[in-house]
């Protein structure tokens, strides 16, 4: 590439390859690990790092006061994500580890273990193969600022930190009813979560240290320490109220840990808006183009412009317009590709609507080398579509557009001369909707990472959801 010429014309395949294969994030992760571990042989270290392929495994910390349910949430997350739950108890319980044996003996004597011993347990456990392959979830660790710094020094950094919060009075009441199954380690409650099986009921035991006075002292210690822990995780912290059903807490936690954090990776939006006629695609595309400088690509408008410009493509399209029949996909895709190949689309990104409308067109777009990296389906009920379209009117004198419900004409004189477009007649709208419903499910299956939105609300509320989906990484879907 000639360094004397500017601007450089980067082929569209290059940024697409980088985004599809997460090249920037991969290089960033390797650089972080190199700086943390500082190996003598960096090349071999990077090769081993790539072979492990574990940059996206769960690395989660779940914190919270006594009786907040953190152990239950951590246990459910580990099962759902197929990851490893790390607690003081199960790390000390290892039979073949000298470190665990020393920690266990110390704990039996003093009912606590020093920080350096706990950190050695964590280092040993996280270095094992299952933690490397499937990640880890720390339950209630770190407990102090000192433990945070010691864990960071080892090079173990969580990607998500969850903190559960609830009023102390609620937590004390919860703790008094806590019971534990000694066989499974499952936690139950005499009021909120009592097991249905009599066999389990009979073997439940009351854990030590749950009296009101003991719980209050633990809460005091927790509040003193947590205030110094949280500043260590400013960008990866999620606070969740534990004063709600445990299932609700779990799904909020699960949603958060499946969300990727924003990176500094270069990102060129290629947005596709799908939806029925009248769902608001054109307005949302205009808002995105205005705020983020994307190129607004409306397929129908491209065809009209080609005819108006009397271009070669326009001459091919003109007969179909005159006969009022559908332009063949083979011609449409050529017009569309010629627009998406232009430098402004490559550099700024684009927002496309009105194409594809069916599965064949979607395959055609992909085979032409243009795949969106964000796809949104705007769902609007038929009744709302009919209300939006069939009440539209135009003033033949001024060309101004009105809506009989949302933007009525100011005078009776203007209202009397308003005309309705033939395409806004109820029968034609229903026909268009029927065609859309036939193909929409196939499109949704084709674009597996698409985001479905409720388009039947304030347009600026819809835009906020779309904007969030564009600027933030797509959530991970865990089966």
CSV table of C-alpha atoms in Angstrom, one decimal:
chain,number,residue,atom,x,y,z
A,1,UNK,CA,0.0,0.0,0.0
A,2,UNK,CA,1.5,3.4,-1.0
A,3,UNK,CA,2.0,5.4,2.2
A,4,UNK,CA,2.1,8.7,0.2
A,5,UNK,CA,-1.5,8.5,-1.0
A,6,UNK,CA,-4.5,9.2,1.2
A,7,UNK,CA,-7.1,8.3,2.1
A,8,UNK,CA,-6.1,4.6,1.9
A,9,UNK,CA,-8.8,2.5,0.2
A,10,UNK,CA,-9.1,-0.5,2.4
A,11,UNK,CA,-10.9,-3.4,0.8
A,12,UNK,CA,-14.2,-4.2,2.5
A,13,UNK,CA,-13.1,-7.8,3.0
A,14,UNK,CA,-10.4,-6.7,5.5
A,15,UNK,CA,-12.5,-5.2,8.2
A,16,UNK,CA,-15.2,-7.8,7.8
A,17,UNK,CA,-12.6,-10.6,8.3
A,18,UNK,CA,-11.3,-8.8,11.4
A,19,UNK,CA,-14.7,-8.5,12.9
A,20,UNK,CA,-15.9,-12.0,12.0
A,21,UNK,CA,-12.8,-13.6,13.5
A,22,UNK,CA,-12.4,-11.2,16.5
A,23,UNK,CA,-8.8,-10.4,15.5
A,24,UNK,CA,-8.5,-7.3,17.6
A,25,UNK,CA,-9.9,-8.9,20.7
A,26,UNK,CA,-7.6,-11.9,20.1
A,27,UNK,CA,-4.5,-9.8,19.9
A,28,UNK,CA,-5.5,-7.7,22.9
A,29,UNK,CA,-6.1,-10.8,25.0
A,30,UNK,CA,-2.7,-12.2,24.1
A,31,UNK,CA,-0.9,-8.9,24.8
A,32,UNK,CA,-2.6,-8.8,28.3
A,33,UNK,CA,-1.5,-12.3,29.1
A,34,UNK,CA,2.1,-11.5,27.9
A,35,UNK,CA,2.3,-8.5,30.2
A,36,UNK,CA,0.8,-10.3,33.2
A,37,UNK,CA,2.9,-13.5,33.0
A,38,UNK,CA,6.0,-12.1,31.2
A,39,UNK,CA,7.2,-15.5,29.9
A,40,UNK,CA,10.8,-16.1,28.9
A,41,UNK,CA,9.6,-17.5,25.5
A,42,UNK,CA,6.8,-15.1,24.3
A,43,UNK,CA,6.3,-17.0,21.0
A,44,UNK,CA,5.7,-20.4,22.7
A,45,UNK,CA,3.5,-18.8,25.3
A,46,UNK,CA,1.3,-17.2,22.6
A,47,UNK,CA,1.1,-20.6,20.8
A,48,UNK,CA,-0.1,-22.3,24.0
A,49,UNK,CA,-2.6,-19.5,24.6
A,50,UNK,CA,-4.1,-19.9,21.1
A,51,UNK,CA,-4.3,-23.7,21.6
A,52,UNK,CA,-6.1,-23.3,24.9
A,53,UNK,CA,-8.8,-21.2,23.1
A,54,UNK,CA,-10.3,-20.1,26.4
A,55,UNK,CA,-10.6,-16.4,26.0
A,56,UNK,CA,-14.4,-16.6,26.3
A,57,UNK,CA,-14.9,-19.1,29.1
A,58,UNK,CA,-16.8,-17.8,32.2
A,59,UNK,CA,-14.6,-15.9,34.7
A,60,UNK,CA,-17.2,-14.7,37.3
A,61,UNK,CA,-17.1,-13.4,40.8
A,62,UNK,CA,-20.4,-13.5,42.9
A,63,UNK,CA,-20.3,-11.3,46.0
A,64,UNK,CA,-23.0,-10.5,48.6
A,65,UNK,CA,-23.7,-10.3,52.3
A,66,UNK,CA,-24.7,-13.3,54.4
A,67,UNK,CA,-28.1,-14.8,53.3
A,68,UNK,CA,-28.2,-12.8,50.1
A,69,UNK,CA,-28.3,-16.0,48.1
A,70,UNK,CA,-24.9,-15.7,46.5
A,71,UNK,CA,-24.1,-19.4,46.9
A,72,UNK,CA,-27.3,-20.4,45.2
A,73,UNK,CA,-26.9,-18.0,42.3
A,74,UNK,CA,-23.2,-19.1,41.9
A,75,UNK,CA,-24.3,-22.7,41.9
A,76,UNK,CA,-27.0,-22.2,39.3
A,77,UNK,CA,-24.7,-20.2,37.1
A,78,UNK,CA,-22.1,-23.0,37.2
A,79,UNK,CA,-24.7,-25.6,36.2
A,80,UNK,CA,-26.2,-23.5,33.4
A,81,UNK,CA,-22.8,-22.4,32.0
A,82,UNK,CA,-21.1,-25.8,32.6
A,83,UNK,CA,-18.4,-24.0,34.5
A,84,UNK,CA,-16.6,-24.7,37.8
A,85,UNK,CA,-17.9,-23.4,41.1
A,86,UNK,CA,-15.0,-22.4,43.5
A,87,UNK,CA,-15.8,-22.0,47.2
A,88,UNK,CA,-13.6,-22.1,50.2
A,89,UNK,CA,-15.1,-25.4,51.2
A,90,UNK,CA,-14.6,-27.3,48.0
A,91,UNK,CA,-11.1,-26.0,47.5
A,92,UNK,CA,-10.1,-27.0,51.0
A,93,UNK,CA,-11.9,-30.3,50.6
A,94,UNK,CA,-9.4,-31.7,48.0
A,95,UNK,CA,-7.9,-34.9,49.3
A,96,UNK,CA,-4.7,-35.1,47.3
A,97,UNK,CA,-3.5,-31.5,47.6
A,98,UNK,CA,-0.9,-30.6,50.3
A,99,UNK,CA,-2.1,-27.0,50.1
A,100,UNK,CA,-5.7,-28.0,50.7
A,101,UNK,CA,-4.7,-30.3,53.6
A,102,UNK,CA,-2.7,-27.5,55.3
A,103,UNK,CA,-5.6,-25.1,54.8
A,104,UNK,CA,-8.1,-27.6,56.1
A,105,UNK,CA,-6.1,-28.3,59.3
A,106,UNK,CA,-5.6,-24.6,59.9
A,107,UNK,CA,-9.3,-23.9,59.4
A,108,UNK,CA,-10.3,-26.7,61.8
A,109,UNK,CA,-8.1,-25.1,64.5
A,110,UNK,CA,-8.8,-21.4,64.0
A,111,UNK,CA,-12.1,-21.4,62.0
A,112,UNK,CA,-10.4,-19.1,59.3
A,113,UNK,CA,-7.6,-19.3,56.9
A,114,UNK,CA,-5.0,-16.5,56.2
A,115,UNK,CA,-5.0,-14.6,52.9
A,116,UNK,CA,-1.8,-16.2,51.5
A,117,UNK,CA,-3.1,-19.7,52.1
A,118,UNK,CA,-6.5,-18.8,50.4
A,119,UNK,CA,-4.6,-17.4,47.4
A,120,UNK,CA,-2.5,-20.5,47.1
A,121,UNK,CA,-5.7,-22.6,47.0
A,122,UNK,CA,-7.1,-20.3,44.3
A,123,UNK,CA,-3.9,-20.5,42.3
A,124,UNK,CA,-3.8,-24.2,42.5
A,125,UNK,CA,-7.4,-24.7,41.6
A,126,UNK,CA,-7.5,-22.2,38.7
A,127,UNK,CA,-4.4,-23.8,37.2
A,128,UNK,CA,-6.2,-27.2,36.8
A,129,UNK,CA,-7.3,-28.3,33.4
A,130,UNK,CA,-11.1,-28.1,33.9
A,131,UNK,CA,-10.8,-24.5,35.1
A,132,UNK,CA,-8.7,-23.6,32.1
A,133,UNK,CA,-11.1,-25.2,29.7
A,134,UNK,CA,-14.5,-24.3,31.3
A,135,UNK,CA,-13.7,-21.3,33.3
A,136,UNK,CA,-14.6,-20.6,37.0
A,137,UNK,CA,-17.1,-18.9,39.3
A,138,UNK,CA,-15.8,-17.6,42.6
A,139,UNK,CA,-18.5,-17.7,45.4
A,140,UNK,CA,-18.0,-15.0,48.0
A,141,UNK,CA,-14.3,-14.4,47.1
A,142,UNK,CA,-12.5,-12.0,47.4
A,143,UNK,CA,-13.6,-10.9,50.9
A,144,UNK,CA,-11.2,-8.0,51.4
A,145,UNK,CA,-9.3,-5.5,49.4
A,146,UNK,CA,-6.0,-7.3,50.2
A,147,UNK,CA,-7.4,-10.5,48.6
A,148,UNK,CA,-8.4,-8.5,45.5
A,149,UNK,CA,-4.8,-7.3,45.0
A,150,UNK,CA,-3.3,-10.7,45.7
A,151,UNK,CA,-5.6,-12.4,43.1
A,152,UNK,CA,-4.8,-9.7,40.5
A,153,UNK,CA,-1.1,-10.2,41.1
A,154,UNK,CA,-1.5,-13.8,40.1
A,155,UNK,CA,-3.0,-12.7,36.8
A,156,UNK,CA,-6.5,-14.0,37.5
A,157,UNK,CA,-9.0,-11.3,36.4
A,158,UNK,CA,-12.8,-11.8,36.3
A,159,UNK,CA,-14.8,-10.7,33.3
A,160,UNK,CA,-18.0,-10.2,35.3
A,161,UNK,CA,-18.5,-9.3,38.9
A,162,UNK,CA,-22.0,-9.6,40.4
A,163,UNK,CA,-22.9,-8.0,43.8
A,164,UNK,CA,-26.2,-8.9,45.5
A,165,UNK,CA,-27.8,-6.3,47.8
A,166,UNK,CA,-30.7,-6.4,50.3
A,167,UNK,CA,-31.7,-4.6,53.5
A,168,UNK,CA,-30.0,-6.0,56.6
A,169,UNK,CA,-33.4,-6.7,58.2
A,170,UNK,CA,-34.3,-8.9,55.3
A,171,UNK,CA,-31.0,-10.7,55.4
A,172,UNK,CA,-31.2,-11.4,59.2
A,173,UNK,CA,-34.7,-12.8,58.8
A,174,UNK,CA,-33.6,-15.0,55.9
A,175,UNK,CA,-30.6,-16.3,57.8
A,176,UNK,CA,-32.6,-17.5,60.7
A,177,UNK,CA,-34.5,-19.9,58.5
A,178,UNK,CA,-31.6,-21.3,56.5
A,179,UNK,CA,-31.1,-25.1,56.4
A,180,UNK,CA,-28.5,-27.2,54.5
A,181,UNK,CA,-28.7,-30.6,52.9
A,182,UNK,CA,-25.5,-32.3,54.2
A,183,UNK,CA,-25.6,-34.8,51.2
A,184,UNK,CA,-25.8,-32.3,48.3
A,185,UNK,CA,-24.8,-29.0,49.8
A,186,UNK,CA,-28.1,-27.4,48.6
A,187,UNK,CA,-29.5,-24.6,50.7
A,188,UNK,CA,-33.1,-24.4,51.7
A,189,UNK,CA,-35.3,-22.1,53.9
A,190,UNK,CA,-38.0,-22.9,56.3
A,191,UNK,CA,-40.3,-20.3,54.8
A,192,UNK,CA,-39.3,-19.5,51.3
A,193,UNK,CA,-37.8,-22.7,49.9
A,194,UNK,CA,-38.8,-25.8,51.8
A,195,UNK,CA,-38.1,-29.1,49.9
A,196,UNK,CA,-41.2,-31.2,49.0
A,197,UNK,CA,-39.5,-34.6,49.6
A,198,UNK,CA,-39.9,-35.9,53.2
A,199,UNK,CA,-36.6,-37.7,52.9
A,200,UNK,CA,-34.8,-34.4,52.2
A,201,UNK,CA,-36.7,-32.6,54.9
A,202,UNK,CA,-35.6,-35.0,57.6
A,203,UNK,CA,-31.9,-34.8,56.8
A,204,UNK,CA,-31.7,-31.0,56.7
A,205,UNK,CA,-29.5,-29.4,59.4
A,206,UNK,CA,-29.2,-25.9,60.8
A,207,UNK,CA,-25.8,-24.4,59.9
A,208,UNK,CA,-23.7,-22.8,62.6
A,209,UNK,CA,-23.4,-19.0,63.0
A,210,UNK,CA,-26.9,-18.0,61.9
A,211,UNK,CA,-28.2,-16.4,65.1
A,212,UNK,CA,-29.4,-12.7,64.9
A,213,UNK,CA,-26.3,-11.4,66.8
A,214,UNK,CA,-23.8,-13.4,64.7
A,215,UNK,CA,-25.5,-12.4,61.4
A,216,UNK,CA,-25.4,-8.7,62.4
A,217,UNK,CA,-21.7,-9.0,63.2
A,218,UNK,CA,-21.0,-10.6,59.8
A,219,UNK,CA,-23.0,-7.9,58.0
A,220,UNK,CA,-21.0,-5.2,59.8
A,221,UNK,CA,-17.8,-6.9,58.6
A,222,UNK,CA,-19.1,-7.3,55.1
A,223,UNK,CA,-20.2,-3.6,54.7
A,224,UNK,CA,-16.8,-2.5,56.0
A,225,UNK,CA,-14.9,-4.6,53.4
A,226,UNK,CA,-17.2,-4.4,50.3
A,227,UNK,CA,-16.8,-0.6,50.1
A,228,UNK,CA,-13.0,-1.2,49.5
A,229,UNK,CA,-13.5,-4.1,47.1
A,230,UNK,CA,-16.0,-2.6,44.6
A,231,UNK,CA,-13.6,0.2,43.3
A,232,UNK,CA,-11.4,-2.5,41.9
A,233,UNK,CA,-14.0,-3.6,39.4
A,234,UNK,CA,-15.4,-0.3,38.0
A,235,UNK,CA,-16.3,-1.5,34.4
A,236,UNK,CA,-17.3,-5.1,35.0
A,237,UNK,CA,-19.6,-4.7,38.0
A,238,UNK,CA,-23.3,-5.5,38.1
A,239,UNK,CA,-25.4,-4.8,41.3
A,240,UNK,CA,-28.6,-6.8,41.6
A,241,UNK,CA,-31.2,-6.6,44.3
A,242,UNK,CA,-31.5,-9.9,46.2
A,243,UNK,CA,-34.8,-8.8,47.8
A,244,UNK,CA,-36.8,-10.5,45.1
A,245,UNK,CA,-37.5,-14.1,44.0
A,246,UNK,CA,-34.4,-16.1,43.6
A,247,UNK,CA,-35.3,-17.1,40.0
A,248,UNK,CA,-35.5,-13.4,39.0
A,249,UNK,CA,-32.1,-12.7,40.6
A,250,UNK,CA,-30.7,-15.7,38.7
A,251,UNK,CA,-32.0,-14.6,35.3
A,252,UNK,CA,-30.7,-11.0,35.8
A,253,UNK,CA,-27.3,-12.5,36.7
A,254,UNK,CA,-27.4,-14.9,33.7
A,255,UNK,CA,-28.3,-12.1,31.3
A,256,UNK,CA,-25.4,-10.0,32.6
A,257,UNK,CA,-22.7,-12.8,32.3
A,258,UNK,CA,-23.8,-13.6,28.8
A,259,UNK,CA,-23.2,-10.0,27.8
A,260,UNK,CA,-19.8,-9.1,26.3
A,261,UNK,CA,-18.2,-5.9,27.4
A,262,UNK,CA,-17.5,-3.2,24.9
A,263,UNK,CA,-14.0,-3.3,23.5
A,264,UNK,CA,-11.8,-0.8,21.7
A,265,UNK,CA,-11.9,-2.9,18.5
A,266,UNK,CA,-12.5,-1.0,15.3
A,267,UNK,CA,-16.2,-1.5,14.4
A,268,UNK,CA,-18.0,-0.5,11.2
A,269,UNK,CA,-21.7,-1.0,11.6
A,270,UNK,CA,-23.5,-2.9,8.8
A,271,UNK,CA,-27.1,-2.7,10.0
A,272,UNK,CA,-30.1,-4.5,8.5
A,273,UNK,CA,-33.6,-3.5,9.5
A,274,UNK,CA,-36.4,-6.0,8.8
A,275,UNK,CA,-40.1,-5.5,9.3
A,276,UNK,CA,-43.4,-5.2,7.6
A,277,UNK,CA,-44.5,-2.2,5.7
A,278,UNK,CA,-45.3,0.5,8.2
A,279,UNK,CA,-43.2,-0.9,11.0
A,280,UNK,CA,-40.9,2.1,11.1
A,281,UNK,CA,-37.8,0.9,9.3
A,282,UNK,CA,-37.3,4.1,7.3
A,283,UNK,CA,-37.6,6.3,10.3
A,284,UNK,CA,-35.2,4.2,12.4
A,285,UNK,CA,-32.7,4.1,9.5
A,286,UNK,CA,-32.8,7.9,9.2
A,287,UNK,CA,-32.2,8.3,12.9
A,288,UNK,CA,-29.2,5.9,12.8
A,289,UNK,CA,-27.8,7.6,9.7
A,290,UNK,CA,-28.2,11.0,11.3
A,291,UNK,CA,-26.6,10.2,14.7
A,292,UNK,CA,-23.8,7.8,13.6
A,293,UNK,CA,-23.1,9.0,10.0
A,294,UNK,CA,-24.1,5.7,8.5
A,295,UNK,CA,-25.1,5.6,4.8
A,296,UNK,CA,-28.9,5.1,4.6
A,297,UNK,CA,-29.5,2.5,1.9
A,298,UNK,CA,-33.1,2.0,1.0
A,299,UNK,CA,-33.4,-0.6,-1.8
A,300,UNK,CA,-36.6,0.8,-3.3
A,301,UNK,CA,-35.1,4.3,-3.4
A,302,UNK,CA,-32.0,3.0,-5.1
A,303,UNK,CA,-34.1,1.6,-7.9
A,304,UNK,CA,-36.0,4.9,-8.3
A,305,UNK,CA,-32.7,6.9,-8.4
A,306,UNK,CA,-31.3,4.5,-11.0
A,307,UNK,CA,-34.3,5.2,-13.3
A,308,UNK,CA,-34.2,8.9,-12.7
A,309,UNK,CA,-30.4,9.0,-13.5
A,310,UNK,CA,-31.1,7.1,-16.7
A,311,UNK,CA,-28.1,4.8,-15.9
A,312,UNK,CA,-27.5,1.4,-17.4
A,313,UNK,CA,-29.3,-0.2,-14.5
A,314,UNK,CA,-32.1,2.4,-14.8
A,315,UNK,CA,-32.7,1.4,-18.4
A,316,UNK,CA,-33.1,-2.2,-17.3
A,317,UNK,CA,-35.5,-1.3,-14.4
A,318,UNK,CA,-37.6,1.2,-16.4
A,319,UNK,CA,-39.8,-1.4,-18.2
A,320,UNK,CA,-40.7,-3.1,-14.9
A,321,UNK,CA,-41.7,0.3,-13.4
A,322,UNK,CA,-43.9,1.1,-16.3
A,323,UNK,CA,-45.6,-2.3,-16.2
A,324,UNK,CA,-45.9,-2.0,-12.3
A,325,UNK,CA,-44.3,-5.4,-11.8
A,326,UNK,CA,-41.6,-6.6,-9.5
A,327,UNK,CA,-38.0,-5.9,-10.6
A,328,UNK,CA,-36.1,-9.3,-10.7
A,329,UNK,CA,-33.7,-10.0,-7.9
A,330,UNK,CA,-30.8,-10.4,-10.3
A,331,UNK,CA,-31.1,-6.7,-11.2
A,332,UNK,CA,-31.9,-5.5,-7.7
A,333,UNK,CA,-28.8,-7.1,-6.2
A,334,UNK,CA,-26.5,-5.6,-8.9
A,335,UNK,CA,-27.8,-2.1,-8.0
A,336,UNK,CA,-27.5,-2.8,-4.3
A,337,UNK,CA,-24.0,-4.2,-4.5
A,338,UNK,CA,-22.8,-1.2,-6.6
A,339,UNK,CA,-24.0,1.1,-3.8
A,340,UNK,CA,-22.5,-0.9,-0.9
A,341,UNK,CA,-19.2,-1.1,-2.7
A,342,UNK,CA,-18.7,2.6,-2.7
A,343,UNK,CA,-16.1,4.1,-0.4
A,344,UNK,CA,-18.5,5.9,1.9
A,345,UNK,CA,-20.3,2.6,2.8
A,346,UNK,CA,-17.0,0.9,3.4
A,347,UNK,CA,-15.6,3.6,5.6
A,348,UNK,CA,-18.7,4.8,7.5
A,349,UNK,CA,-20.9,1.7,7.5
A,350,UNK,CA,-24.5,1.4,6.3
A,351,UNK,CA,-28.0,0.8,7.4
A,352,UNK,CA,-30.1,-1.3,4.9
A,353,UNK,CA,-33.8,-1.7,4.7
A,354,UNK,CA,-36.4,-3.0,2.2
A,355,UNK,CA,-33.9,-5.8,1.2
A,356,UNK,CA,-33.8,-8.8,1.7
A,357,UNK,CA,-37.6,-9.5,1.9
A,358,UNK,CA,-37.3,-13.3,1.6
A,359,UNK,CA,-34.9,-16.2,2.1
A,360,UNK,CA,-33.7,-16.2,-1.6
A,361,UNK,CA,-32.8,-12.6,-1.4
A,362,UNK,CA,-30.9,-13.1,1.9
A,363,UNK,CA,-28.8,-15.9,0.3
A,364,UNK,CA,-28.2,-13.6,-2.7
A,365,UNK,CA,-27.0,-10.8,-0.4
A,366,UNK,CA,-24.6,-13.1,1.4
A,367,UNK,CA,-23.3,-14.7,-1.8
A,368,UNK,CA,-22.5,-11.2,-3.0
A,369,UNK,CA,-20.1,-10.7,-0.1
A,370,UNK,CA,-22.2,-8.3,2.0
A,371,UNK,CA,-23.4,-9.6,5.4
A,372,UNK,CA,-24.8,-7.3,8.1
A,373,UNK,CA,-23.2,-7.5,11.6
A,374,UNK,CA,-26.4,-6.3,13.3
A,375,UNK,CA,-29.9,-7.4,12.3
A,376,UNK,CA,-33.1,-6.1,13.9
A,377,UNK,CA,-36.7,-7.3,13.4
A,378,UNK,CA,-39.3,-4.7,14.2
A,379,UNK,CA,-42.5,-6.5,15.3
A,380,UNK,CA,-45.7,-4.5,15.0
A,381,UNK,CA,-49.2,-6.0,15.2
A,382,UNK,CA,-51.5,-5.9,12.1
A,383,UNK,CA,-54.0,-3.6,13.8
A,384,UNK,CA,-51.2,-1.0,14.5
A,385,UNK,CA,-49.9,-1.3,10.9
A,386,UNK,CA,-53.4,-0.7,9.6
A,387,UNK,CA,-53.8,2.3,11.8
A,388,UNK,CA,-50.5,3.8,10.7
A,389,UNK,CA,-51.0,3.3,7.0
A,390,UNK,CA,-54.6,3.4,6.1
A,391,UNK,CA,-55.1,6.8,7.8
A,392,UNK,CA,-52.2,8.5,5.9
A,393,UNK,CA,-53.2,11.3,3.5
A,394,UNK,CA,-51.4,13.7,1.2
A,395,UNK,CA,-52.3,17.3,0.2
A,396,UNK,CA,-52.3,17.4,-3.6
A,397,UNK,CA,-51.8,21.2,-3.5
A,398,UNK,CA,-48.8,21.5,-1.2
A,399,UNK,CA,-47.5,17.9,-1.2
A,400,UNK,CA,-47.6,17.9,2.7
A,401,UNK,CA,-48.3,14.6,4.4
A,402,UNK,CA,-50.9,14.2,7.1
A,403,UNK,CA,-52.2,11.4,9.4
A,404,UNK,CA,-55.9,11.6,10.4
A,405,UNK,CA,-55.0,10.5,14.0
A,406,UNK,CA,-51.4,11.6,14.7
A,407,UNK,CA,-51.1,14.6,12.5
A,408,UNK,CA,-54.6,15.8,11.4
A,409,UNK,CA,-54.9,18.7,8.9
A,410,UNK,CA,-55.3,22.1,10.5
A,411,UNK,CA,-58.5,23.2,8.6
A,412,UNK,CA,-61.6,21.6,7.1
A,413,UNK,CA,-60.6,23.1,3.7
A,414,UNK,CA,-57.4,21.1,3.7
A,415,UNK,CA,-59.0,18.0,5.0
A,416,UNK,CA,-61.6,18.1,2.2
A,417,UNK,CA,-58.9,17.9,-0.5
A,418,UNK,CA,-56.7,15.3,1.0
A,419,UNK,CA,-56.1,12.1,-1.0
A,420,UNK,CA,-55.1,8.6,0.0
A,421,UNK,CA,-52.3,6.8,-1.8
A,422,UNK,CA,-53.6,3.6,-3.6
A,423,UNK,CA,-50.9,1.6,-1.7
A,424,UNK,CA,-52.4,2.6,1.6
A,425,UNK,CA,-55.8,1.1,0.9
A,426,UNK,CA,-56.6,-1.6,3.6
A,427,UNK,CA,-56.8,-4.5,1.2
A,428,UNK,CA,-53.4,-3.8,-0.3
A,429,UNK,CA,-51.8,-3.3,3.2
A,430,UNK,CA,-53.2,-6.7,4.3
A,431,UNK,CA,-51.8,-8.3,1.2
A,432,UNK,CA,-48.4,-6.8,1.9
A,433,UNK,CA,-48.6,-8.0,5.5
A,434,UNK,CA,-49.5,-11.5,4.3
A,435,UNK,CA,-46.5,-11.6,2.0
A,436,UNK,CA,-44.3,-10.5,4.9
A,437,UNK,CA,-45.6,-13.1,7.4
A,438,UNK,CA,-44.9,-15.9,4.9
A,439,UNK,CA,-41.2,-15.0,4.7
A,440,UNK,CA,-40.4,-13.5,8.0
A,441,UNK,CA,-39.9,-16.7,10.0
A,442,UNK,CA,-37.4,-18.0,7.4
A,443,UNK,CA,-35.5,-14.7,7.6
A,444,UNK,CA,-35.4,-15.0,11.4
A,445,UNK,CA,-34.0,-18.5,11.1
A,446,UNK,CA,-31.4,-17.3,8.6
A,447,UNK,CA,-30.2,-14.4,10.7
A,448,UNK,CA,-29.6,-16.4,13.9
A,449,UNK,CA,-28.1,-13.5,15.8
A,450,UNK,CA,-30.9,-11.1,15.0
A,451,UNK,CA,-32.5,-9.0,17.7
A,452,UNK,CA,-36.3,-8.8,17.8
A,453,UNK,CA,-37.8,-5.6,19.1
A,454,UNK,CA,-41.3,-4.4,19.8
A,455,UNK,CA,-41.8,-1.8,17.2
A,456,UNK,CA,-45.3,-0.8,18.5
A,457,UNK,CA,-44.1,1.9,20.8
A,458,UNK,CA,-42.7,5.4,20.7
A,459,UNK,CA,-40.2,5.6,17.8
A,460,UNK,CA,-37.5,7.1,20.0
A,461,UNK,CA,-37.9,4.3,22.5
A,462,UNK,CA,-37.4,1.8,19.6
A,463,UNK,CA,-34.4,3.8,18.5
A,464,UNK,CA,-32.8,3.5,22.0
A,465,UNK,CA,-33.1,-0.3,21.8
A,466,UNK,CA,-31.6,-0.3,18.3
A,467,UNK,CA,-28.8,2.0,19.3
A,468,UNK,CA,-28.0,-0.2,22.3
A,469,UNK,CA,-27.8,-3.2,20.0
A,470,UNK,CA,-25.5,-1.5,17.6
A,471,UNK,CA,-23.0,0.0,20.0
A,472,UNK,CA,-22.8,-2.9,22.4
A,473,UNK,CA,-21.4,-6.4,21.6
A,474,UNK,CA,-24.0,-9.1,20.8
A,475,UNK,CA,-24.9,-11.3,23.9
A,476,UNK,CA,-23.6,-14.8,24.0
A,477,UNK,CA,-26.2,-17.5,23.5
A,478,UNK,CA,-25.6,-20.3,25.9
A,479,UNK,CA,-27.4,-23.5,25.2
